[in-house]
Short mmCIF file of C-alpha atoms in Angstrom, two decimals:
data_model
loop_
_atom_site.label_atom_id
_atom_site.label_comp_id
_atom_site.label_asym_id
_atom_site.label_seq_id
_atom_site.Cartn_x
_atom_site.Cartn_y
_atom_site.Cartn_z
CA MET A 1 -0.44 0.15 -0.06
CA ARG A 2 2.51 2.11 1.19
CA GLN A 3 4.05 1.99 -2.40
CA ALA A 4 1.40 2.42 -4.28
CA TRP A 5 1.09 5.47 -2.92
CA LEU A 6 4.42 6.89 -3.19
CA GLY A 7 4.30 5.61 -7.23
CA ILE A 8 1.21 7.89 -7.43
CA VAL A 9 3.15 10.92 -5.41
CA VAL A 10 5.88 10.24 -8.22
CA GLY A 11 3.76 10.25 -11.44
CA VAL A 12 2.29 13.37 -10.66
CA ALA A 13 5.23 14.92 -9.75
CA PHE A 14 6.79 14.20 -13.05
CA ALA A 15 3.44 14.71 -15.08
CA GLY A 16 3.72 18.77 -13.14
CA ALA A 17 7.77 19.32 -14.28
CA ALA A 18 6.97 17.78 -17.90
CA THR A 19 4.25 20.59 -18.65
CA ALA A 20 5.51 23.74 -20.03
CA ASP A 21 4.26 26.61 -18.31
CA GLU A 22 3.08 29.04 -21.31
CA PHE A 23 1.78 31.64 -18.93
CA ALA A 24 4.34 31.95 -16.30
CA LYS A 25 6.01 34.83 -15.18
CA LEU A 26 9.72 35.68 -15.83
CA VAL A 27 11.48 37.60 -12.85
CA VAL A 28 14.59 37.01 -12.73
CA ASN A 29 16.25 37.08 -8.85
CA GLY A 30 13.12 38.92 -7.58
CA GLU A 31 13.21 41.77 -8.90
CA ILE A 32 14.05 41.39 -13.33
CA GLU A 33 11.09 41.66 -14.84
CA MET A 34 10.67 40.04 -18.30
CA VAL A 35 8.64 40.56 -20.96
CA THR A 36 8.06 37.07 -22.65
CA ARG A 37 4.82 37.61 -24.72
CA THR A 38 4.46 40.91 -26.95
CA GLN A 39 3.07 41.77 -30.04
CA ALA A 40 4.83 41.22 -32.94
CA PRO A 41 6.80 43.82 -35.07
CA ASP A 42 5.70 45.49 -37.63
CA HIS A 43 7.26 43.44 -40.88
CA MET A 44 6.16 40.25 -39.31
CA GLU A 45 3.21 39.13 -41.71
CA ALA A 46 2.84 35.34 -40.60
CA ILE A 47 2.77 35.87 -36.46
CA ASP A 48 0.47 37.81 -34.49
CA GLU A 49 2.00 37.55 -30.86
CA ILE A 50 5.84 36.61 -30.62
CA ARG A 51 7.14 34.73 -27.53
CA SER A 52 10.47 34.23 -25.73
CA GLY A 53 12.25 30.56 -26.15
CA TRP A 54 11.55 30.37 -22.56
CA THR A 55 7.75 29.93 -22.47
CA PHE A 56 7.80 26.55 -24.46
CA ARG A 57 10.19 25.52 -22.07
CA THR A 58 9.03 22.71 -18.84
CA GLY A 59 8.14 23.78 -15.80
CA GLU A 60 11.66 22.96 -13.83
CA THR A 61 14.18 24.42 -17.21
CA GLN A 62 11.94 27.81 -16.52
CA THR A 63 13.04 27.67 -13.12
CA LEU A 64 16.57 27.17 -13.72
CA GLN A 65 16.74 31.20 -15.14
CA MET A 66 14.63 32.76 -12.37
CA ASP A 67 17.98 33.18 -9.80
CA ASP A 68 21.44 33.48 -10.94
CA PHE A 69 22.45 30.77 -8.79
CA ASP A 70 20.72 28.06 -10.37
CA ASN A 71 21.29 29.21 -13.42
CA PRO A 72 23.88 27.71 -14.60
CA GLY A 73 25.36 29.65 -17.33
CA MET A 74 25.95 32.25 -14.89
CA VAL A 75 28.52 30.51 -14.27
CA PHE A 76 30.82 31.43 -17.47
CA VAL A 77 29.50 35.07 -16.83
CA GLU A 78 32.04 34.58 -13.59
CA GLN A 79 34.73 33.41 -15.94
CA ALA A 80 33.94 36.80 -18.83
CA VAL A 81 34.61 39.27 -15.57
CA GLU A 82 37.52 37.76 -14.55
CA ALA A 83 38.62 38.39 -18.55
CA TRP A 84 36.98 42.46 -18.61
CA ALA A 85 39.86 42.96 -16.40
CA VAL A 86 42.88 41.44 -17.70
CA ALA A 87 45.18 43.17 -19.99
CA GLU A 88 45.78 41.30 -22.95
CA GLY A 89 47.89 42.48 -26.62
CA GLY A 90 50.62 45.23 -27.37
CA MET A 91 48.57 47.87 -26.12
CA GLY A 92 48.21 46.77 -22.30
CA LYS A 93 44.85 47.29 -22.25
CA SER A 94 42.10 45.49 -21.06
CA CYS A 95 38.53 45.84 -21.52
CA ALA A 96 38.00 47.44 -18.17
CA ASP A 97 40.80 50.42 -18.83
CA CYS A 98 38.67 51.91 -21.82
CA HIS A 99 34.46 50.33 -20.49
CA GLY A 100 34.95 50.93 -17.03
CA ASP A 101 32.46 49.09 -14.82
CA VAL A 102 30.86 46.20 -16.97
CA ALA A 103 27.40 47.62 -15.30
CA ASP A 104 27.44 50.59 -15.90
CA GLY A 105 29.66 50.43 -19.73
CA MET A 106 27.71 48.16 -21.81
CA LYS A 107 24.62 48.32 -19.97
CA GLY A 108 22.24 48.86 -23.15
CA VAL A 109 24.52 47.10 -25.82
CA ARG A 110 23.27 44.02 -26.26
CA ALA A 111 19.62 44.86 -27.07
CA VAL A 112 20.54 47.05 -30.23
CA TYR A 113 23.27 44.71 -31.16
CA PRO A 114 23.88 44.07 -34.52
CA LYS A 115 23.88 46.85 -35.57
CA TRP A 116 25.27 49.60 -38.15
CA ASN A 117 28.89 50.47 -37.75
CA GLU A 118 29.39 53.89 -40.15
CA THR A 119 33.02 53.80 -39.82
CA ALA A 120 33.28 50.09 -40.89
CA GLY A 121 30.47 49.94 -43.73
CA GLU A 122 29.32 46.44 -42.45
CA VAL A 123 26.62 45.31 -39.46
CA ARG A 124 28.27 44.10 -36.60
CA THR A 125 27.49 41.70 -34.62
CA LEU A 126 28.74 41.53 -31.11
CA GLU A 127 31.31 39.57 -31.81
CA MET A 128 32.77 41.85 -34.52
CA GLN A 129 32.16 44.74 -32.50
CA ILE A 130 34.50 42.53 -29.68
CA ASN A 131 37.22 41.09 -31.73
CA ASP A 132 37.61 44.69 -33.27
CA CYS A 133 38.45 46.02 -29.91
CA ARG A 134 40.91 42.72 -29.36
CA THR A 135 42.57 44.10 -32.45
CA THR A 136 42.46 47.80 -33.40
CA ARG A 137 42.49 48.83 -29.31
CA MET A 138 44.60 45.79 -27.67
CA GLY A 139 46.56 44.82 -30.20
CA ALA A 140 45.63 41.20 -29.23
CA ASP A 141 44.84 38.58 -31.11
CA GLU A 142 40.80 38.03 -32.01
CA TRP A 143 38.68 35.50 -30.85
CA SER A 144 37.54 32.39 -32.49
CA TYR A 145 33.84 33.72 -33.50
CA ALA A 146 31.85 31.24 -31.21
CA GLY A 147 35.11 29.65 -28.92
CA ASP A 148 34.11 29.68 -25.04
CA PRO A 149 36.12 32.82 -24.50
CA MET A 150 33.73 34.62 -26.91
CA THR A 151 30.17 33.83 -25.94
CA ASN A 152 31.29 34.00 -22.17
CA MET A 153 32.06 37.26 -23.01
CA VAL A 154 29.07 38.13 -24.99
CA ALA A 155 26.73 36.55 -22.24
CA LEU A 156 28.39 39.30 -19.81
CA VAL A 157 27.47 41.91 -21.44
CA SER A 158 24.09 40.89 -22.59
CA SER A 159 23.74 40.40 -18.83
CA VAL A 160 23.95 43.78 -17.86
CA SER A 161 20.97 45.03 -19.92
CA ARG A 162 18.13 42.07 -19.22
CA GLY A 163 14.72 43.35 -18.79
CA MET A 164 15.75 45.67 -21.60
CA PRO A 165 13.35 45.33 -24.76
CA VAL A 166 15.47 44.17 -27.47
CA ASN A 167 15.19 47.25 -30.09
CA VAL A 168 17.32 46.43 -33.12
CA ALA A 169 16.52 48.63 -35.86
CA ASN A 170 16.53 47.11 -39.72
CA ASP A 171 16.07 50.47 -41.34
CA GLY A 172 18.38 52.85 -43.22
CA PRO A 173 21.68 51.44 -43.93
CA ALA A 174 21.21 48.06 -41.93
CA SER A 175 18.41 47.11 -44.53
CA GLU A 176 20.07 45.77 -47.19
CA THR A 177 21.78 43.29 -44.64
CA TRP A 178 18.58 42.68 -43.30
CA ALA A 179 16.30 41.23 -46.52
CA LEU A 180 19.56 39.57 -46.92
CA GLY A 181 18.79 37.83 -43.03
CA LYS A 182 14.83 37.70 -43.99
CA GLU A 183 15.89 35.96 -47.93
CA ILE A 184 17.77 33.27 -46.55
CA TYR A 185 14.99 32.99 -43.02
CA TYR A 186 12.46 31.84 -46.17
CA THR A 187 15.31 29.43 -48.21
CA ARG A 188 14.71 26.26 -47.89
CA TYR A 189 18.63 24.90 -47.36
CA GLY A 190 18.69 21.07 -47.22
CA GLN A 191 18.34 17.95 -48.01
CA LEU A 192 15.18 18.00 -45.79
CA GLU A 193 14.16 21.05 -48.30
CA LEU A 194 13.24 23.25 -44.62
CA SER A 195 13.70 26.47 -44.26
CA CYS A 196 14.19 28.53 -40.86
CA ALA A 197 10.63 29.92 -41.18
CA ASN A 198 9.20 26.28 -41.60
CA CYS A 199 9.76 25.15 -37.91
CA HIS A 200 9.69 27.95 -36.44
CA GLU A 201 7.01 30.48 -37.84
CA GLU A 202 4.06 27.68 -39.18
CA ASN A 203 5.26 24.76 -36.96
CA TYR A 204 6.05 26.63 -33.49
CA ASP A 205 4.21 25.23 -30.80
CA ASN A 206 3.85 22.23 -32.67
CA TYR A 207 6.37 19.35 -31.94
CA ILE A 208 8.66 17.50 -34.27
CA ARG A 209 9.24 13.85 -32.81
CA ALA A 210 10.04 15.14 -28.91
CA ASP A 211 11.41 18.57 -30.21
CA HIS A 212 9.35 21.59 -28.67
CA LEU A 213 9.25 24.17 -31.44
CA SER A 214 9.58 27.77 -29.94
CA GLN A 215 9.90 30.59 -32.44
CA GLY A 216 13.57 30.28 -32.86
CA GLN A 217 13.60 34.08 -30.75
CA ILE A 218 17.53 34.80 -30.00
CA ASN A 219 16.35 37.56 -27.20
CA GLY A 220 18.06 34.58 -24.56
CA PHE A 221 21.26 33.63 -26.27
CA PRO A 222 24.11 33.45 -25.00
CA THR A 223 22.61 30.28 -23.75
CA TYR A 224 23.10 27.67 -21.17
CA ARG A 225 21.37 24.00 -23.22
CA LEU A 226 21.21 21.34 -20.77
CA LYS A 227 22.66 18.96 -23.21
CA ASN A 228 26.12 20.22 -23.65
CA ALA A 229 26.05 22.11 -20.35
CA LYS A 230 27.84 25.48 -21.87
CA LEU A 231 26.88 28.46 -23.15
CA ASN A 232 26.34 28.64 -27.16
CA SER A 233 25.96 31.01 -28.99
CA VAL A 234 23.52 32.80 -31.71
CA HIS A 235 25.95 31.29 -34.49
CA SER A 236 26.35 28.32 -33.22
CA ARG A 237 22.23 27.70 -32.65
CA PHE A 238 21.98 28.15 -36.89
CA LYS A 239 24.59 26.36 -37.24
CA GLY A 240 23.22 23.71 -35.01
CA CYS A 241 20.06 24.04 -36.91
CA ILE A 242 20.34 24.25 -40.83
CA ARG A 243 23.35 20.93 -40.28
CA ASP A 244 19.73 19.40 -38.82
CA THR A 245 18.44 20.04 -42.24
CA ARG A 246 21.38 17.95 -43.34
CA ALA A 247 23.08 20.46 -46.03
CA HIS A 248 26.47 22.02 -45.87
CA THR A 249 26.04 25.11 -43.13
CA PHE A 250 28.03 28.24 -43.08
CA SER A 251 30.25 29.24 -41.19
CA PRO A 252 29.83 30.98 -37.98
CA GLY A 253 30.53 34.62 -38.83
CA SER A 254 30.03 34.50 -41.78
CA PRO A 255 28.21 37.66 -43.47
CA GLU A 256 25.47 35.33 -44.15
CA PHE A 257 24.67 34.49 -40.62
CA VAL A 258 25.37 38.11 -39.61
CA ALA A 259 22.55 38.79 -42.25
CA LEU A 260 20.57 35.96 -40.58
CA GLU A 261 21.11 37.66 -37.56
CA LEU A 262 19.70 40.80 -37.70
CA TYR A 263 16.56 40.03 -39.36
CA VAL A 264 16.03 37.49 -36.37
CA ALA A 265 16.83 40.26 -33.80
CA THR A 266 14.49 42.15 -35.42
CA ARG A 267 11.75 39.71 -35.14
CA GLY A 268 12.15 39.80 -31.13
CA ASN A 269 11.87 43.16 -30.88
CA GLY A 270 9.50 43.71 -27.58
CA LEU A 271 10.54 40.84 -25.87
CA SER A 272 13.41 41.33 -23.54
CA VAL A 273 16.82 40.44 -23.24
CA GLU A 274 17.68 37.46 -21.59
CA GLY A 275 20.72 36.25 -22.30
CA PRO A 276 22.44 34.27 -20.74
CA SER A 277 19.04 31.95 -20.06
CA VAL A 278 18.82 28.16 -19.28
CA ARG A 279 17.20 25.47 -22.53
CA ASN A 280 17.04 22.64 -23.45
CA MET B 1 44.95 22.07 -7.94
CA ALA B 2 42.53 21.93 -11.11
CA GLU B 3 41.91 24.72 -13.16
CA GLY B 4 38.81 28.10 -12.82
CA VAL B 5 37.77 26.05 -9.42
CA ARG B 6 35.45 28.46 -7.19
CA ALA B 7 33.09 27.98 -4.83
CA ARG B 8 29.45 29.56 -4.10
CA VAL B 9 27.37 29.14 -1.23
CA LYS B 10 23.96 31.02 -0.98
CA ALA B 11 22.64 30.89 2.54
CA PRO B 12 20.88 33.77 4.08
CA ALA B 13 22.81 36.36 7.02
CA THR B 14 19.87 35.74 9.46
CA ALA B 15 17.73 33.36 10.17
CA ALA B 16 14.59 32.60 12.93
CA ALA B 17 15.83 30.50 15.89
CA GLY B 18 15.29 26.28 15.32
CA GLU B 19 13.74 28.05 11.76
CA SER B 20 14.69 25.25 8.47
CA VAL B 21 16.13 27.58 5.63
CA THR B 22 17.64 26.84 2.72
CA ILE B 23 21.51 26.47 1.28
CA LYS B 24 22.83 26.67 -2.14
CA THR B 25 25.58 25.65 -3.31
CA LEU B 26 27.88 25.35 -6.13
CA ILE B 27 31.57 24.68 -7.07
CA SER B 28 32.86 25.23 -10.29
CA HIS B 29 34.72 21.93 -11.24
CA PRO B 30 35.41 19.86 -14.65
CA MET B 31 34.41 16.38 -12.60
CA GLU B 32 36.82 14.41 -15.33
CA SER B 33 35.34 11.19 -14.75
CA GLY B 34 38.94 9.27 -16.08
CA GLN B 35 36.56 7.37 -18.55
CA ARG B 36 37.16 9.31 -20.96
CA LYS B 37 40.08 9.56 -24.13
CA ASP B 38 41.88 13.31 -25.48
CA GLY B 39 42.69 13.00 -29.30
CA ASP B 40 45.80 11.32 -29.59
CA GLY B 41 43.43 7.65 -27.79
CA ASN B 42 45.26 7.77 -24.25
CA PRO B 43 42.57 8.38 -21.34
CA ILE B 44 42.82 11.48 -19.47
CA PRO B 45 42.84 10.53 -15.32
CA ARG B 46 40.72 10.68 -12.73
CA ALA B 47 39.51 14.15 -11.15
CA ILE B 48 36.72 14.62 -8.99
CA ILE B 49 35.54 15.94 -6.19
CA ASN B 50 35.57 13.01 -3.76
CA ARG B 51 33.78 14.52 -1.05
CA PHE B 52 31.66 17.28 0.22
CA THR B 53 30.98 18.57 3.94
CA CYS B 54 28.95 21.02 5.43
CA VAL B 55 29.50 21.38 9.48
CA PHE B 56 27.63 24.00 11.75
CA ASN B 57 29.73 25.09 14.75
CA GLY B 58 30.90 21.50 14.60
CA GLU B 59 27.98 19.22 14.48
CA THR B 60 28.09 17.83 10.66
CA VAL B 61 24.75 18.69 8.72
CA VAL B 62 25.65 16.92 5.73
CA ASP B 63 28.28 14.83 4.54
CA VAL B 64 28.30 13.43 1.36
CA MET B 65 30.73 11.46 -1.00
CA LEU B 66 30.85 12.01 -5.18
CA GLU B 67 30.98 9.43 -7.59
CA PRO B 68 32.54 10.10 -11.20
CA ALA B 69 29.30 9.91 -12.80
CA ILE B 70 28.33 12.84 -11.22
CA SER B 71 28.36 16.05 -13.93
CA THR B 72 31.19 18.67 -14.20
CA ASN B 73 29.82 22.10 -11.80
CA PRO B 74 28.31 20.09 -8.71
CA TYR B 75 25.19 21.71 -7.58
CA PHE B 76 23.89 20.68 -4.08
CA GLU B 77 20.49 21.87 -2.21
CA PHE B 78 19.57 21.85 1.36
CA GLU B 79 17.66 22.61 4.06
CA ALA B 80 19.37 22.73 7.18
CA THR B 81 17.55 23.82 11.16
CA ILE B 82 19.74 26.87 12.52
CA PRO B 83 19.13 26.49 16.11
CA GLU B 84 21.62 29.47 17.46
CA ALA B 85 23.73 31.56 15.57
CA GLY B 86 26.58 30.39 14.35
CA ASP B 87 29.21 29.75 11.01
CA MET B 88 28.73 27.09 8.34
CA VAL B 89 31.60 25.70 7.18
CA PHE B 90 31.45 24.22 3.23
CA THR B 91 34.30 21.97 2.13
CA TRP B 92 35.27 20.58 -0.79
CA TYR B 93 37.66 17.75 -1.48
CA ASP B 94 39.53 17.77 -5.06
CA ASP B 95 41.15 13.83 -6.13
CA ASP B 96 44.23 15.91 -6.55
CA GLY B 97 44.41 16.44 -2.41
CA SER B 98 42.45 20.66 -2.44
CA VAL B 99 40.98 21.16 -0.27
CA TYR B 100 38.14 24.41 -0.63
CA GLU B 101 36.46 25.82 2.29
CA GLU B 102 33.65 28.86 2.73
CA THR B 103 31.89 30.17 5.54
CA LYS B 104 29.26 31.79 5.75
CA SER B 105 27.82 33.85 9.22
CA ILE B 106 24.42 33.24 9.92
CA ALA B 107 22.20 35.46 12.70
CA ILE B 108 19.79 35.45 14.73
CA GLY B 109 17.52 38.34 13.88
#
């Protein structure tokens, strides 16, 4: 009898945990309130309401992101906090020497990237900007685009903008790159002939086998994934997705992925910056 | 000493006498299982945290033996009853002989 009771209790607890709580409110550390559902930006025709990937995850995974101590991604952010103060390269400078305290110097930066850089005449992602800083201002070597030091640093920069609305510009000089990104988003790739839109626009909230499809928003990147126990960059995720269509993928940092990141980022305008988020 | 090891503890600064409080601990550690091989096919030696203890005013709260199958960055969360003010001492024992210690003072109030 006792055993039967135990079985019931465990069964109920499991069912509760395995269901996504779509309408839960995301508040981090009891103070940063996040927008996880909002009206879609005007340029999106097929979707009325945009939703953070957080709303598609199970209750257990959702809870991990609600406290920095529980969020495994913060371990990697702490590594970047150390790197922030380390002087590197020929000019003997650290990030902190120019930008000061990361919470002051970098607040709001994540929310507007990728962004047009007038001097360089190109759209730049945060990673490109960090590598530009490293080579021209520090005289140091570039970091690998989707390597751990880079992704951890992007997560640190992102963490100080958490709760701010994503506000990436798609007009003016960035419009050409944005249009390329949009074209890539709707192009079918690989042997499976799947475009981003086939899953993340036409079929979000459905399952492909065991995977609960999200809208493919990138407001939570870099993302700590339970499957590989580290932070993952946007371009690594793009690469994984295109690989899953059985295609040759573009490389992280390639002009194609930069354009795609710009386009996908603007699809999330209005959602909160969440990085580092926790996903499965 | 393994690289990048850092212990973190989240415990309340104050508690009511006899109150049960939640303690969270995390240590960043690779927890190399000893089962893996490097790029050249040579086994990577085991290097894990093998024991974790929490002691409050000399009294053991938890004493845990860890095994190689435990993932990187081991996390422990448990509850402890706080009878009086005092120091909670957390200790992690590394395979390589290193001992990492962290102390949190809890006041009654």
